[in-house]
Amino acid sequence: MQPSDKIFIAGHRGLVGSALVRQLRSLGFENLLLRSRQELDLEDIAAVRAFFEKERPRHVFFAAAKVGGILANSSYPADFIHDNLLIQLSVIGAAQATNVEKMLFLGSSCIYPKLAEQPIREESLLTGELEPTNEAYAIAKIAGIIMCRSFNRQYGTRFISAMPTNLYGEGDNFERAGSHVLPALMRRFHDAKLANQDEIVVWGSGSPRREFLHVDDMADASIHLMRVWAETADDGSVVGGQNALNEIVNIGYGEDVSIRDLAELVAELVGYRGTLRFDTSMPDGTPRKLLDSTRLRATGWRPRISLRDGIARTYEWFLAHPAVARLG
Ligand code: GDP
């Protein structure tokens, strides 16, 4: 991947896509192909095909997806499976038809079975039942992985799938109902601090464990994977001792925390001093989600941003963007 290469970042306004744009630009990549939803509807198969035929990107970071937290996923499962399948059909098909050299397809750690052995290795894919709260989304993402793998086998494409752990950071979704736990709690603690509220509700029991990776580390790992892979693609594509083209690569931080500990850390960094009340009528979701990132680590990559620093940075960003704090 050279700085002059034309690179399409599908989903460049999202959490991961915007971090990728920041990082690629800071590395001197100037030929980035970006389209807003108004300019290009990724669910429109014909429009996406025409776009690829006209623009001919050399590399693609596939960061476009319909995503949401536990409540959004369990409330709108039809939208999650439908929209993601369509986006994937469009982009993967067009990338193959126009000979994209390499594509990194981004999924999510929820593709793994609910009770997968922890830390979760890539080999756990399709070995057990999924977590019901996000099954529809997970099935769509699994279809994307299998599509990439199948296209590689049948057409000789170079589509690799990366599965990030729970991500957070600048540009996250801070809406009240649809967001993920970290931005949701940050906003709730912030509001409670301003309102001098002495108690705050945290969903579920507080005992589920999650792993969090700052989105800048995610962008860094994604670019790293594209590069490492480029170096080895001609001699059989070896990443971390595995055949990368038919494999998936986990992108994790390496440590997890309980939701209770996370809530306490966010409260501390936001400066909220009230008490936490755990609302067990809300779903816990999967009990633990920690990725085994050995395959990625074997390529020499390490995360740089600790959870504490990452939350502090995210809160600074939140404070600097007052419109975000007014979302519904
Ligand atoms: P998940 O990793 O797919 O389960 O997605 P989430 O980030 O939505 O939820 C992670 C865990 O945090 C679950 O156990 C939730 O019940 C818990 N949680 C606690 N408070 C909140 C909250 O305010 N919003 C969300 N989304 N999750 C919360």
PDB file of N, CA and C and ligand atoms in Angstrom, residues 68-73 108-110 131 133-134 166-167 175-186 188 201-212 259-260 262-263 278-279 282-287 289, ligand 1:
ATOM      1  N   GLY A  68     -24.891  -0.940  16.440  1.00  0.00           N
ATOM      2  CA  GLY A  68     -25.582  -0.367  17.591  1.00  0.00           C
ATOM      3  C   GLY A  68     -25.309  -1.194  18.833  1.00  0.00           C
ATOM      4  N   GLY A  69     -25.735  -0.678  19.963  1.00  0.00           N
ATOM      5  CA  GLY A  69     -25.552  -1.364  21.237  1.00  0.00           C
ATOM      6  C   GLY A  69     -26.595  -2.459  21.426  1.00  0.00           C
ATOM      7  N   ILE A  70     -26.591  -2.993  22.615  1.00  0.00           N
ATOM      8  CA  ILE A  70     -27.399  -4.177  22.919  1.00  0.00           C
ATOM      9  C   ILE A  70     -28.898  -3.909  22.718  1.00  0.00           C
ATOM     10  N   LEU A  71     -29.362  -2.719  23.057  1.00  0.00           N
ATOM     11  CA  LEU A  71     -30.798  -2.425  22.947  1.00  0.00           C
ATOM     12  C   LEU A  71     -31.200  -2.227  21.490  1.00  0.00           C
ATOM     13  N   ALA A  72     -30.394  -1.482  20.749  1.00  0.00           N
ATOM     14  CA  ALA A  72     -30.692  -1.268  19.329  1.00  0.00           C
ATOM     15  C   ALA A  72     -30.707  -2.603  18.589  1.00  0.00           C
ATOM     16  N   ASN A  73     -29.736  -3.459  18.902  1.00  0.00           N
ATOM     17  CA  ASN A  73     -29.662  -4.757  18.225  1.00  0.00           C
ATOM     18  C   ASN A  73     -30.860  -5.632  18.541  1.00  0.00           C
ATOM     19  N   SER A 108     -16.997  -7.888  13.806  1.00  0.00           N
ATOM     20  CA  SER A 108     -17.180  -7.581  15.211  1.00  0.00           C
ATOM     21  C   SER A 108     -16.975  -8.867  16.003  1.00  0.00           C
ATOM     22  N   SER A 109     -16.594  -8.718  17.260  1.00  0.00           N
ATOM     23  CA  SER A 109     -16.349  -9.915  18.068  1.00  0.00           C
ATOM     24  C   SER A 109     -17.645 -10.662  18.392  1.00  0.00           C
ATOM     25  N   CYS A 110     -18.804 -10.052  18.115  1.00  0.00           N
ATOM     26  CA  CYS A 110     -20.048 -10.763  18.426  1.00  0.00           C
ATOM     27  C   CYS A 110     -20.361 -11.868  17.422  1.00  0.00           C
ATOM     28  N   GLU A 131     -25.010 -15.214  20.709  1.00  0.00           N
ATOM     29  CA  GLU A 131     -25.718 -14.442  21.728  1.00  0.00           C
ATOM     30  C   GLU A 131     -27.021 -13.926  21.081  1.00  0.00           C
ATOM     31  N   THR A 133     -29.139 -11.542  21.688  1.00  0.00           N
ATOM     32  CA  THR A 133     -29.416 -10.108  21.561  1.00  0.00           C
ATOM     33  C   THR A 133     -28.833  -9.497  20.285  1.00  0.00           C
ATOM     34  N   ASN A 134     -27.785 -10.103  19.734  1.00  0.00           N
ATOM     35  CA  ASN A 134     -27.274  -9.528  18.482  1.00  0.00           C
ATOM     36  C   ASN A 134     -27.062 -10.571  17.389  1.00  0.00           C
ATOM     37  N   ASN A 166     -14.757  -4.659  21.372  1.00  0.00           N
ATOM     38  CA  ASN A 166     -15.594  -3.459  21.554  1.00  0.00           C
ATOM     39  C   ASN A 166     -14.727  -2.211  21.399  1.00  0.00           C
ATOM     40  N   LEU A 167     -15.147  -1.328  20.521  1.00  0.00           N
ATOM     41  CA  LEU A 167     -14.357  -0.127  20.231  1.00  0.00           C
ATOM     42  C   LEU A 167     -15.008   1.096  20.863  1.00  0.00           C
ATOM     43  N   GLU A 175     -25.801   8.594  21.559  1.00  0.00           N
ATOM     44  CA  GLU A 175     -27.259   8.643  21.744  1.00  0.00           C
ATOM     45  C   GLU A 175     -27.656   7.848  22.983  1.00  0.00           C
ATOM     46  N   ARG A 176     -28.826   8.204  23.541  1.00  0.00           N
ATOM     47  CA  ARG A 176     -29.197   7.569  24.808  1.00  0.00           C
ATOM     48  C   ARG A 176     -29.482   6.079  24.683  1.00  0.00           C
ATOM     49  N   ALA A 177     -30.306   5.697  23.703  1.00  0.00           N
ATOM     50  CA  ALA A 177     -30.767   4.310  23.679  1.00  0.00           C
ATOM     51  C   ALA A 177     -29.899   3.390  22.820  1.00  0.00           C
ATOM     52  N   GLY A 178     -29.438   3.877  21.675  1.00  0.00           N
ATOM     53  CA  GLY A 178     -28.813   2.966  20.710  1.00  0.00           C
ATOM     54  C   GLY A 178     -27.322   2.749  20.885  1.00  0.00           C
ATOM     55  N   SER A 179     -26.710   3.459  21.839  1.00  0.00           N
ATOM     56  CA  SER A 179     -25.251   3.440  21.897  1.00  0.00           C
ATOM     57  C   SER A 179     -24.706   2.223  22.646  1.00  0.00           C
ATOM     58  N   HIS A 180     -23.398   2.052  22.563  1.00  0.00           N
ATOM     59  CA  HIS A 180     -22.715   0.998  23.313  1.00  0.00           C
ATOM     60  C   HIS A 180     -22.423   1.483  24.735  1.00  0.00           C
ATOM     61  N   VAL A 181     -22.010   0.544  25.548  1.00  0.00           N
ATOM     62  CA  VAL A 181     -21.924   0.841  26.983  1.00  0.00           C
ATOM     63  C   VAL A 181     -20.990   2.014  27.316  1.00  0.00           C
ATOM     64  N   LEU A 182     -19.832   2.091  26.715  1.00  0.00           N
ATOM     65  CA  LEU A 182     -18.875   3.113  27.165  1.00  0.00           C
ATOM     66  C   LEU A 182     -19.365   4.548  26.893  1.00  0.00           C
ATOM     67  N   PRO A 183     -19.745   4.870  25.655  1.00  0.00           N
ATOM     68  CA  PRO A 183     -20.279   6.217  25.443  1.00  0.00           C
ATOM     69  C   PRO A 183     -21.598   6.448  26.196  1.00  0.00           C
ATOM     70  N   ALA A 184     -22.410   5.396  26.330  1.00  0.00           N
ATOM     71  CA  ALA A 184     -23.688   5.553  27.043  1.00  0.00           C
ATOM     72  C   ALA A 184     -23.433   5.967  28.487  1.00  0.00           C
ATOM     73  N   LEU A 185     -22.483   5.292  29.131  1.00  0.00           N
ATOM     74  CA  LEU A 185     -22.204   5.617  30.535  1.00  0.00           C
ATOM     75  C   LEU A 185     -21.542   6.983  30.657  1.00  0.00           C
ATOM     76  N   MET A 186     -20.644   7.278  29.714  1.00  0.00           N
ATOM     77  CA  MET A 186     -19.969   8.583  29.775  1.00  0.00           C
ATOM     78  C   MET A 186     -20.993   9.704  29.744  1.00  0.00           C
ATOM     79  N   ARG A 188     -24.241   9.497  30.448  1.00  0.00           N
ATOM     80  CA  ARG A 188     -25.137   9.483  31.608  1.00  0.00           C
ATOM     81  C   ARG A 188     -24.451  10.077  32.843  1.00  0.00           C
ATOM     82  N   VAL A 201     -28.114   4.889  36.974  1.00  0.00           N
ATOM     83  CA  VAL A 201     -28.471   3.512  36.617  1.00  0.00           C
ATOM     84  C   VAL A 201     -27.485   2.964  35.597  1.00  0.00           C
ATOM     85  N   VAL A 202     -27.012   1.760  35.884  1.00  0.00           N
ATOM     86  CA  VAL A 202     -26.171   1.030  34.931  1.00  0.00           C
ATOM     87  C   VAL A 202     -26.958  -0.228  34.565  1.00  0.00           C
ATOM     88  N   TRP A 203     -27.035  -0.542  33.292  1.00  0.00           N
ATOM     89  CA  TRP A 203     -27.842  -1.694  32.873  1.00  0.00           C
ATOM     90  C   TRP A 203     -27.181  -3.005  33.273  1.00  0.00           C
ATOM     91  N   GLY A 204     -28.052  -3.985  33.558  1.00  0.00           N
ATOM     92  CA  GLY A 204     -27.573  -5.340  33.823  1.00  0.00           C
ATOM     93  C   GLY A 204     -26.981  -5.472  35.220  1.00  0.00           C
ATOM     94  N   SER A 205     -26.253  -6.581  35.437  1.00  0.00           N
ATOM     95  CA  SER A 205     -25.761  -6.905  36.774  1.00  0.00           C
ATOM     96  C   SER A 205     -24.409  -6.268  37.081  1.00  0.00           C
ATOM     97  N   GLY A 206     -23.726  -5.785  36.059  1.00  0.00           N
ATOM     98  CA  GLY A 206     -22.377  -5.232  36.272  1.00  0.00           C
ATOM     99  C   GLY A 206     -21.306  -6.294  36.181  1.00  0.00           C
ATOM    100  N   SER A 207     -21.718  -7.571  36.145  1.00  0.00           N
ATOM    101  CA  SER A 207     -20.699  -8.627  36.122  1.00  0.00           C
ATOM    102  C   SER A 207     -20.189  -9.030  34.733  1.00  0.00           C
ATOM    103  N   PRO A 208     -20.923  -8.755  33.632  1.00  0.00           N
ATOM    104  CA  PRO A 208     -20.343  -9.137  32.334  1.00  0.00           C
ATOM    105  C   PRO A 208     -18.989  -8.470  32.135  1.00  0.00           C
ATOM    106  N   ARG A 209     -18.129  -9.152  31.419  1.00  0.00           N
ATOM    107  CA  ARG A 209     -16.797  -8.603  31.167  1.00  0.00           C
ATOM    108  C   ARG A 209     -16.649  -8.289  29.684  1.00  0.00           C
ATOM    109  N   ARG A 210     -16.043  -7.141  29.410  1.00  0.00           N
ATOM    110  CA  ARG A 210     -15.830  -6.725  28.021  1.00  0.00           C
ATOM    111  C   ARG A 210     -14.410  -6.189  27.871  1.00  0.00           C
ATOM    112  N   GLU A 211     -13.923  -6.292  26.655  1.00  0.00           N
ATOM    113  CA  GLU A 211     -12.592  -5.783  26.309  1.00  0.00           C
ATOM    114  C   GLU A 211     -12.801  -4.538  25.459  1.00  0.00           C
ATOM    115  N   PHE A 212     -12.069  -3.475  25.731  1.00  0.00           N
ATOM    116  CA  PHE A 212     -12.255  -2.223  24.982  1.00  0.00           C
ATOM    117  C   PHE A 212     -10.955  -1.788  24.325  1.00  0.00           C
ATOM    118  N   ILE A 259     -18.228  -4.745  33.733  1.00  0.00           N
ATOM    119  CA  ILE A 259     -18.992  -3.523  33.471  1.00  0.00           C
ATOM    120  C   ILE A 259     -18.999  -2.642  34.744  1.00  0.00           C
ATOM    121  N   ARG A 260     -18.996  -3.275  35.899  1.00  0.00           N
ATOM    122  CA  ARG A 260     -18.928  -2.493  37.149  1.00  0.00           C
ATOM    123  C   ARG A 260     -17.620  -1.694  37.207  1.00  0.00           C
ATOM    124  N   LEU A 262     -15.709  -0.864  34.753  1.00  0.00           N
ATOM    125  CA  LEU A 262     -15.734   0.143  33.688  1.00  0.00           C
ATOM    126  C   LEU A 262     -16.537   1.355  34.156  1.00  0.00           C
ATOM    127  N   ALA A 263     -17.712   1.095  34.734  1.00  0.00           N
ATOM    128  CA  ALA A 263     -18.579   2.188  35.183  1.00  0.00           C
ATOM    129  C   ALA A 263     -17.847   3.042  36.224  1.00  0.00           C
ATOM    130  N   PHE A 278     -27.455  -0.954  39.750  1.00  0.00           N
ATOM    131  CA  PHE A 278     -27.481  -1.890  38.629  1.00  0.00           C
ATOM    132  C   PHE A 278     -28.903  -2.353  38.367  1.00  0.00           C
ATOM    133  N   ASP A 279     -29.385  -2.103  37.160  1.00  0.00           N
ATOM    134  CA  ASP A 279     -30.756  -2.439  36.794  1.00  0.00           C
ATOM    135  C   ASP A 279     -30.764  -3.810  36.113  1.00  0.00           C
ATOM    136  N   MET A 282     -32.480  -5.055  32.781  1.00  0.00           N
ATOM    137  CA  MET A 282     -31.875  -4.851  31.456  1.00  0.00           C
ATOM    138  C   MET A 282     -30.928  -6.019  31.157  1.00  0.00           C
ATOM    139  N   PRO A 283     -30.786  -6.350  29.865  1.00  0.00           N
ATOM    140  CA  PRO A 283     -29.996  -7.554  29.528  1.00  0.00           C
ATOM    141  C   PRO A 283     -28.501  -7.391  29.790  1.00  0.00           C
ATOM    142  N   ASP A 284     -27.885  -8.487  30.207  1.00  0.00           N
ATOM    143  CA  ASP A 284     -26.437  -8.530  30.389  1.00  0.00           C
ATOM    144  C   ASP A 284     -25.721  -8.832  29.077  1.00  0.00           C
ATOM    145  N   GLY A 285     -26.419  -9.546  28.202  1.00  0.00           N
ATOM    146  CA  GLY A 285     -25.740 -10.000  26.982  1.00  0.00           C
ATOM    147  C   GLY A 285     -24.767 -11.118  27.313  1.00  0.00           C
ATOM    148  N   THR A 286     -23.806 -11.306  26.465  1.00  0.00           N
ATOM    149  CA  THR A 286     -22.869 -12.414  26.647  1.00  0.00           C
ATOM    150  C   THR A 286     -22.024 -12.180  27.915  1.00  0.00           C
ATOM    151  N   PRO A 287     -21.731 -13.248  28.699  1.00  0.00           N
ATOM    152  CA  PRO A 287     -21.047 -13.033  29.984  1.00  0.00           C
ATOM    153  C   PRO A 287     -19.639 -12.466  29.858  1.00  0.00           C
ATOM    154  N   LYS A 289     -16.422 -11.300  26.864  1.00  0.00           N
ATOM    155  CA  LYS A 289     -15.979 -11.191  25.481  1.00  0.00           C
ATOM    156  C   LYS A 289     -14.558 -10.645  25.480  1.00  0.00           C
TER     157      LYS A 289
HETATM  158  P1  GDP B   1     -22.441  -5.858  23.816  1.00  0.00           P
HETATM  159  O1  GDP B   1     -20.979  -5.896  24.097  1.00  0.00           O
HETATM  160  O2  GDP B   1     -22.801  -6.330  22.450  1.00  0.00           O
HETATM  161  O3  GDP B   1     -23.236  -6.566  24.889  1.00  0.00           O
HETATM  162  O4  GDP B   1     -22.897  -4.338  23.769  1.00  0.00           O
HETATM  163  P2  GDP B   1     -23.081  -3.108  24.767  1.00  0.00           P
HETATM  164  O5  GDP B   1     -21.876  -2.242  24.711  1.00  0.00           O
HETATM  165  O6  GDP B   1     -24.370  -2.467  24.392  1.00  0.00           O
HETATM  166  O7  GDP B   1     -23.255  -3.697  26.231  1.00  0.00           O
HETATM  167  C1  GDP B   1     -22.208  -4.229  27.001  1.00  0.00           C
HETATM  168  C2  GDP B   1     -22.637  -4.513  28.430  1.00  0.00           C
HETATM  169  O8  GDP B   1     -22.803  -3.268  29.128  1.00  0.00           O
HETATM  170  C3  GDP B   1     -23.983  -5.240  28.588  1.00  0.00           C
HETATM  171  O9  GDP B   1     -23.855  -6.161  29.646  1.00  0.00           O
HETATM  172  C4  GDP B   1     -24.934  -4.113  28.974  1.00  0.00           C
HETATM  173  O10 GDP B   1     -26.048  -4.561  29.722  1.00  0.00           O
HETATM  174  C5  GDP B   1     -24.024  -3.254  29.838  1.00  0.00           C
HETATM  175  N1  GDP B   1     -24.473  -1.865  30.014  1.00  0.00           N
HETATM  176  C6  GDP B   1     -24.565  -1.217  31.206  1.00  0.00           C
HETATM  177  N2  GDP B   1     -25.064   0.015  31.045  1.00  0.00           N
HETATM  178  C7  GDP B   1     -25.274   0.182  29.719  1.00  0.00           C
HETATM  179  C8  GDP B   1     -25.775   1.260  28.940  1.00  0.00           C
HETATM  180  O11 GDP B   1     -26.149   2.313  29.436  1.00  0.00           O
HETATM  181  N3  GDP B   1     -25.831   1.084  27.588  1.00  0.00           N
HETATM  182  C9  GDP B   1     -25.430  -0.083  27.009  1.00  0.00           C
HETATM  183  N4  GDP B   1     -25.485  -0.195  25.682  1.00  0.00           N
HETATM  184  N5  GDP B   1     -24.972  -1.147  27.733  1.00  0.00           N
HETATM  185  C10 GDP B   1     -24.898  -1.003  29.055  1.00  0.00           C
END
